[in-house]
Short mmCIF file of C-alpha atoms in Angstrom, two decimals:
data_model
loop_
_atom_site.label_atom_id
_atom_site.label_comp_id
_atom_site.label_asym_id
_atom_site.label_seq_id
_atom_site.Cartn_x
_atom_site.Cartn_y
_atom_site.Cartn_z
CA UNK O 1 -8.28 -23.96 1.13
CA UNK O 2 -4.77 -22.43 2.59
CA UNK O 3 -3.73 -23.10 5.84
CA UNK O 4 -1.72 -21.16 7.65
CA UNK O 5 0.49 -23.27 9.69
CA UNK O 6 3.50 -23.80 8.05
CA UNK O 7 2.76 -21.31 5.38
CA UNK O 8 5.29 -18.40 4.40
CA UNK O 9 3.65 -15.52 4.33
CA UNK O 10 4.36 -11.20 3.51
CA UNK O 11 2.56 -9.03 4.92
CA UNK O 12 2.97 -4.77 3.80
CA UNK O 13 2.28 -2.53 6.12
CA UNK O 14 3.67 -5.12 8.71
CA UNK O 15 5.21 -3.08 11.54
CA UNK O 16 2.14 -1.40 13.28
CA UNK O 17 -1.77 -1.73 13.62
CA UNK O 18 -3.55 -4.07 11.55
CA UNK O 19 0.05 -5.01 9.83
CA UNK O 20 1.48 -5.64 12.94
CA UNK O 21 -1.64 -7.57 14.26
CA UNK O 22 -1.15 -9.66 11.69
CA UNK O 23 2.37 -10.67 12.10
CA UNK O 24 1.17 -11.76 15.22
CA UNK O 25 -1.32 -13.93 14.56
CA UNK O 26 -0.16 -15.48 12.04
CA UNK O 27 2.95 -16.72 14.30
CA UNK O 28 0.25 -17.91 16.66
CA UNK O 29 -1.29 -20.02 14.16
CA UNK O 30 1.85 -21.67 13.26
CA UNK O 31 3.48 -19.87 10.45
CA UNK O 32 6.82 -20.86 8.72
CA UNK O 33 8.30 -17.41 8.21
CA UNK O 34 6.30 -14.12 8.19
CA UNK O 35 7.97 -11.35 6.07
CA UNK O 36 6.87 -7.95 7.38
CA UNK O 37 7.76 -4.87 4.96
CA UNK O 38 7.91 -1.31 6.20
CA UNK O 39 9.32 1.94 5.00
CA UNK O 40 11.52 1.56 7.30
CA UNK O 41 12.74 -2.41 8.51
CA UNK O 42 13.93 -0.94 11.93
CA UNK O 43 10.18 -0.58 12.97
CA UNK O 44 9.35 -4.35 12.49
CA UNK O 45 9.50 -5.42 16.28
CA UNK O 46 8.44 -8.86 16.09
CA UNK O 47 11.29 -10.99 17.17
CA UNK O 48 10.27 -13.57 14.77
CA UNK O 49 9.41 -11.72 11.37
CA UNK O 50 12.04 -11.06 8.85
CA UNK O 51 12.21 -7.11 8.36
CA UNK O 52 12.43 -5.91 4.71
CA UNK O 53 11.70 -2.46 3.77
CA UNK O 54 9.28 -1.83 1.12
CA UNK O 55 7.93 1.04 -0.63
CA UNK O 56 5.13 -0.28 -2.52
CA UNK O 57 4.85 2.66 -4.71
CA UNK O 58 7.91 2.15 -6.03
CA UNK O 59 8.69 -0.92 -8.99
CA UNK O 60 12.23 -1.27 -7.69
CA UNK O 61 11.66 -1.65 -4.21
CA UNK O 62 8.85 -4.19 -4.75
CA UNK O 63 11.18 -6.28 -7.42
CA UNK O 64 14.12 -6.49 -4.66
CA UNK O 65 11.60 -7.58 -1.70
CA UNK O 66 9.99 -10.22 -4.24
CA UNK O 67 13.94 -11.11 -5.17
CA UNK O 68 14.17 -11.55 -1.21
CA UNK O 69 11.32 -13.60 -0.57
CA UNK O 70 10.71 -16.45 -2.86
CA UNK O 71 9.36 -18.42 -1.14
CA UNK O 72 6.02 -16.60 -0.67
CA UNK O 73 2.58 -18.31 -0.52
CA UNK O 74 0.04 -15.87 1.06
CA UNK O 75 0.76 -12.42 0.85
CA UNK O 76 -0.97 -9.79 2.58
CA UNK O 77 -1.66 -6.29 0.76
CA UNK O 78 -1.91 -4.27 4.48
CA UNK O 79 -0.22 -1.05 3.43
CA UNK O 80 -2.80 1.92 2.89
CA UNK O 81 -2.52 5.43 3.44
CA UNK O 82 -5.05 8.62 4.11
CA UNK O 83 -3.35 11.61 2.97
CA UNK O 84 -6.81 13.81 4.47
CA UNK O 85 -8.26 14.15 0.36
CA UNK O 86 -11.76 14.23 1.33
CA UNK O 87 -12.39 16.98 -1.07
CA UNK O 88 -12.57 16.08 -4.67
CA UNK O 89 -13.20 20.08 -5.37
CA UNK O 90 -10.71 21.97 -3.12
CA UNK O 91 -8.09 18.92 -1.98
CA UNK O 92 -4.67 19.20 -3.27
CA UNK O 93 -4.49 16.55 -6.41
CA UNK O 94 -0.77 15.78 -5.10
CA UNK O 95 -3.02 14.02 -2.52
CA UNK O 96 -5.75 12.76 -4.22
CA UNK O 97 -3.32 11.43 -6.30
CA UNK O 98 -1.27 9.72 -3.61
CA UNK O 99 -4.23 8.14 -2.03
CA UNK O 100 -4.22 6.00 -5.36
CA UNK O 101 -0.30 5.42 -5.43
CA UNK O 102 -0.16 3.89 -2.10
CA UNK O 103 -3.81 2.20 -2.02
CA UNK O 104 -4.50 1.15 -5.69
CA UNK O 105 -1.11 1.08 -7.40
CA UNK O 106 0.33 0.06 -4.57
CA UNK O 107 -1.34 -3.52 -3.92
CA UNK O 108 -1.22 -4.32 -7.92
CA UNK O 109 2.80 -3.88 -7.90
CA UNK O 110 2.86 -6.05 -5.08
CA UNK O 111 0.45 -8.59 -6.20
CA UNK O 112 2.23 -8.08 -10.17
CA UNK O 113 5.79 -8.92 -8.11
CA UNK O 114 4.10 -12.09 -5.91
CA UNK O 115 1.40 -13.86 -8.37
CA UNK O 116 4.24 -15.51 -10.47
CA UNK O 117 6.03 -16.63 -6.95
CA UNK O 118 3.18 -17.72 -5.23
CA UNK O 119 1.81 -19.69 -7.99
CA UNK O 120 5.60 -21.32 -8.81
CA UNK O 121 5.38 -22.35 -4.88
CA UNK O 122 2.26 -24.24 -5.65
CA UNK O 123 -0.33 -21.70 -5.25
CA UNK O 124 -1.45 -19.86 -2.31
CA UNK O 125 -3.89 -17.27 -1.03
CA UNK O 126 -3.60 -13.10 -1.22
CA UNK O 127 -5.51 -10.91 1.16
CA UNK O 128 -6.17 -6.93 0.15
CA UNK O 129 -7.15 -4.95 2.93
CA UNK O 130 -10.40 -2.82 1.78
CA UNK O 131 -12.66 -0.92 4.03
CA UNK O 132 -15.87 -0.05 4.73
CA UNK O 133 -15.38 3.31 2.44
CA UNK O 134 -14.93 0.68 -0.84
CA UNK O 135 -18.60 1.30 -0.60
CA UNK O 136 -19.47 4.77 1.07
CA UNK O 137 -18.00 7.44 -0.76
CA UNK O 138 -17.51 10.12 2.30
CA UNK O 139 -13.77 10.17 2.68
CA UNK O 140 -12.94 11.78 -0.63
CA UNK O 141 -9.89 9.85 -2.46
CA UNK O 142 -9.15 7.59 0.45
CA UNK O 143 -12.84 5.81 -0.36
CA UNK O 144 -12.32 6.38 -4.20
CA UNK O 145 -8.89 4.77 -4.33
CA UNK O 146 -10.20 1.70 -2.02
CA UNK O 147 -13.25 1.80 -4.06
CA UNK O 148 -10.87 1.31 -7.20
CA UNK O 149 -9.13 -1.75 -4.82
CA UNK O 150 -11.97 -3.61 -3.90
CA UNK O 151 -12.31 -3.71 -8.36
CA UNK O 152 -9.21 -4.65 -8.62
CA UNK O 153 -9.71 -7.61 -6.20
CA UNK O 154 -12.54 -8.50 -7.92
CA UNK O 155 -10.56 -8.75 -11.30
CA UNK O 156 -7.56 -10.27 -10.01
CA UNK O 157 -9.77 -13.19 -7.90
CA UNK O 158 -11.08 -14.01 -11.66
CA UNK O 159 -7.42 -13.91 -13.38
CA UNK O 160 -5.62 -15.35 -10.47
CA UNK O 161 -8.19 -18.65 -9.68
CA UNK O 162 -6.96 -20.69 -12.69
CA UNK O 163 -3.42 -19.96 -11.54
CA UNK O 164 -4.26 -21.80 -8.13
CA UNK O 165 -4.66 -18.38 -6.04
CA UNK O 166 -7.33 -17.63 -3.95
CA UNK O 167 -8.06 -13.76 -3.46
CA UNK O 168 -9.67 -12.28 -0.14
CA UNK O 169 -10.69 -9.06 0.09
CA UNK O 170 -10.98 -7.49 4.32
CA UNK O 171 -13.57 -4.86 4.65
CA UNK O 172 -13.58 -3.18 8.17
CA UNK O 173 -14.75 -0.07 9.32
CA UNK O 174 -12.62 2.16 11.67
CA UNK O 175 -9.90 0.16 13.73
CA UNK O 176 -8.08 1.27 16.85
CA UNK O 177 -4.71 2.33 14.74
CA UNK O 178 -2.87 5.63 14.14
CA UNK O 179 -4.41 6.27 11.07
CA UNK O 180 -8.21 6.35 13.01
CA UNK O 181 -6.50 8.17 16.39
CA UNK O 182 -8.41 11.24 15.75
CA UNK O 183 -11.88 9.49 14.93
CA UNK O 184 -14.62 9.60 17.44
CA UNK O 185 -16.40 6.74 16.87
CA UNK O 186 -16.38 2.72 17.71
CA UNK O 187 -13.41 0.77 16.85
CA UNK O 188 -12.43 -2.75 16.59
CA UNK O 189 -9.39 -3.99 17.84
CA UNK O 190 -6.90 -4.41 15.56
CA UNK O 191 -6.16 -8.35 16.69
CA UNK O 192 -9.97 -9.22 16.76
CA UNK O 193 -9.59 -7.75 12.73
CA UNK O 194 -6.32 -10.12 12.20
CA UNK O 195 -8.17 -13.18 13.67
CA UNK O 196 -11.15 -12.86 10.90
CA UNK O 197 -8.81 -11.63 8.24
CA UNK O 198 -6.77 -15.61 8.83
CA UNK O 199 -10.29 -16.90 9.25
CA UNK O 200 -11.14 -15.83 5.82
CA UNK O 201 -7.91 -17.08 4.21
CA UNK O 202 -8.42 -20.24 5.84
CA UNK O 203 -11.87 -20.96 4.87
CA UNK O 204 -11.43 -19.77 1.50
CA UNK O 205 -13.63 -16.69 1.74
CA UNK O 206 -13.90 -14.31 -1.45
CA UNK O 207 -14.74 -11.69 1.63
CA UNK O 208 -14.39 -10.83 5.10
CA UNK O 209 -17.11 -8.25 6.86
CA UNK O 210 -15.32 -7.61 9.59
CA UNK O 211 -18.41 -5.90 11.63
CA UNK O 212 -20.97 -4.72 12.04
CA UNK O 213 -21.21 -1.29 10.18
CA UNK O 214 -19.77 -2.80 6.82
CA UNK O 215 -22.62 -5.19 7.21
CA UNK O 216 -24.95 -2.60 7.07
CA UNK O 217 -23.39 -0.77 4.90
CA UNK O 218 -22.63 -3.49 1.82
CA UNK O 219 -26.54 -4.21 2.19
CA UNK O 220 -27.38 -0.91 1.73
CA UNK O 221 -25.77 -1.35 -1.89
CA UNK O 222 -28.93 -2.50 -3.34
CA UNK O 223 -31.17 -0.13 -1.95
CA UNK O 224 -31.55 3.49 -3.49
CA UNK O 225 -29.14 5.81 -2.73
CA UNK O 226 -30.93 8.01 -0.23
CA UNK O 227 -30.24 4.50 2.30
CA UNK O 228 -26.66 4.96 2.36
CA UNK O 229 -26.63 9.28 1.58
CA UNK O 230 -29.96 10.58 3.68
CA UNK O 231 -28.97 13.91 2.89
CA UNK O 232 -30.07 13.24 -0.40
CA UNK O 233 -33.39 12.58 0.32
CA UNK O 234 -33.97 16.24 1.16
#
């Protein structure tokens, strides 16, 4: 099990919504340090976190944050983008194809960079933030590329277990951020979503279901299709 107090965590992604949420609460729950990557460092407002910027597509920006924070032991794969791809036939594959820089490639630079650090620390935790599309393909790339994520979490937690790191993987359905502020549907609060996400790490979980429509929807995985796509039961 990890425990949070007095753990050093990173967090990507950690200047707004779920990111920033989780900065948060993990200072509530007694963290050491909390390193909270952005683009830009500027945006990190919590007075606590140590600001690094981080673009996670890029090899040499994730080797200088992991040459900046050593002392890592749970790290938090938050950053994600939706670049609007829901088209395989007719989206631009510049899109498509930077769905799966930022969500797939992404996570395994970061988690590349961090494994050997975390485990050299004595081993650790690492959370990737999925989503309810992992498993409903109706956002285009966006649910292919965290489709392709929630594999690679499955791989890693096999790979990385015998190395002393646990791996979580967060599915949620919309949350009250910027990247859902033109969706007109229920949303969960992006602290409630932080509080479950620690829960998990704490108690060891391989997954979080963060409510109640990823419930439904990762039961409806071993049903036939037509459960999950009615309009294929015409």
């Amino acid at each position: 099990m990890t425990s949070i107090k007095n753990a050093v965590v990173l967090v990507t992604g950690g200047s707004r919504g779920l990111g920033k949420a989780l900065v948060e609460e993990l200072y509530e729950r007694g963290a050491a340090k909390v390193y909270a990557t952005a683009r830009d460092p500027r945006t990190v407002t919590h007075p606590d976190a140590v600001p690094l910027g981080l673009e996670v597509t890029s090899p040499e920006s994730v080797a200088a944050v992991a040459e900046r924070a050593g002392d890592v032991t749970v790290l938090i794969n938050n950053a994600g983008v939706s670049l609007g791809a829901t088209s395989f036939l007719d989206a631009e594959l510049k899109d498509i194809r930077g769905d799966f820089e930022t969500n797939f490639y992404g996570p395994l630079l970061v988690t590349r960079a961090f494994a050997p650090i975390i485990e050299r620390n004595g081993g650790g935790h690492i959370l990737n933030v999925h989503s309810v599309l992992s498993w409903l393909g109706v956002a285009g790339s966006y649910s292919a590329s965290k489709a392709a994520l929630w594999s690679q979490t499955n791989s890693l937690r096999l790979e990385l277990r015998p190395r002393g790191i646990a791996v979580t993987g967060l599915h949620v359905g919309y949350i009250d951020t910027d990247m859902a502020a033109r969706v007109d549907a229920p949303k969960s609060r992006p602290r409630d979503i932080a509080a479950l996400a620690l829960d998990g790490i704490e108690a060891g979980a391989h997954e979080v279901l963060a409510d109640e429509i990823t419930h439904r929807v990762k039961a409806g995985l071993s049903e036939e299709l037509t459960a999950l796509y009615p309009q294929l039961a015409d």
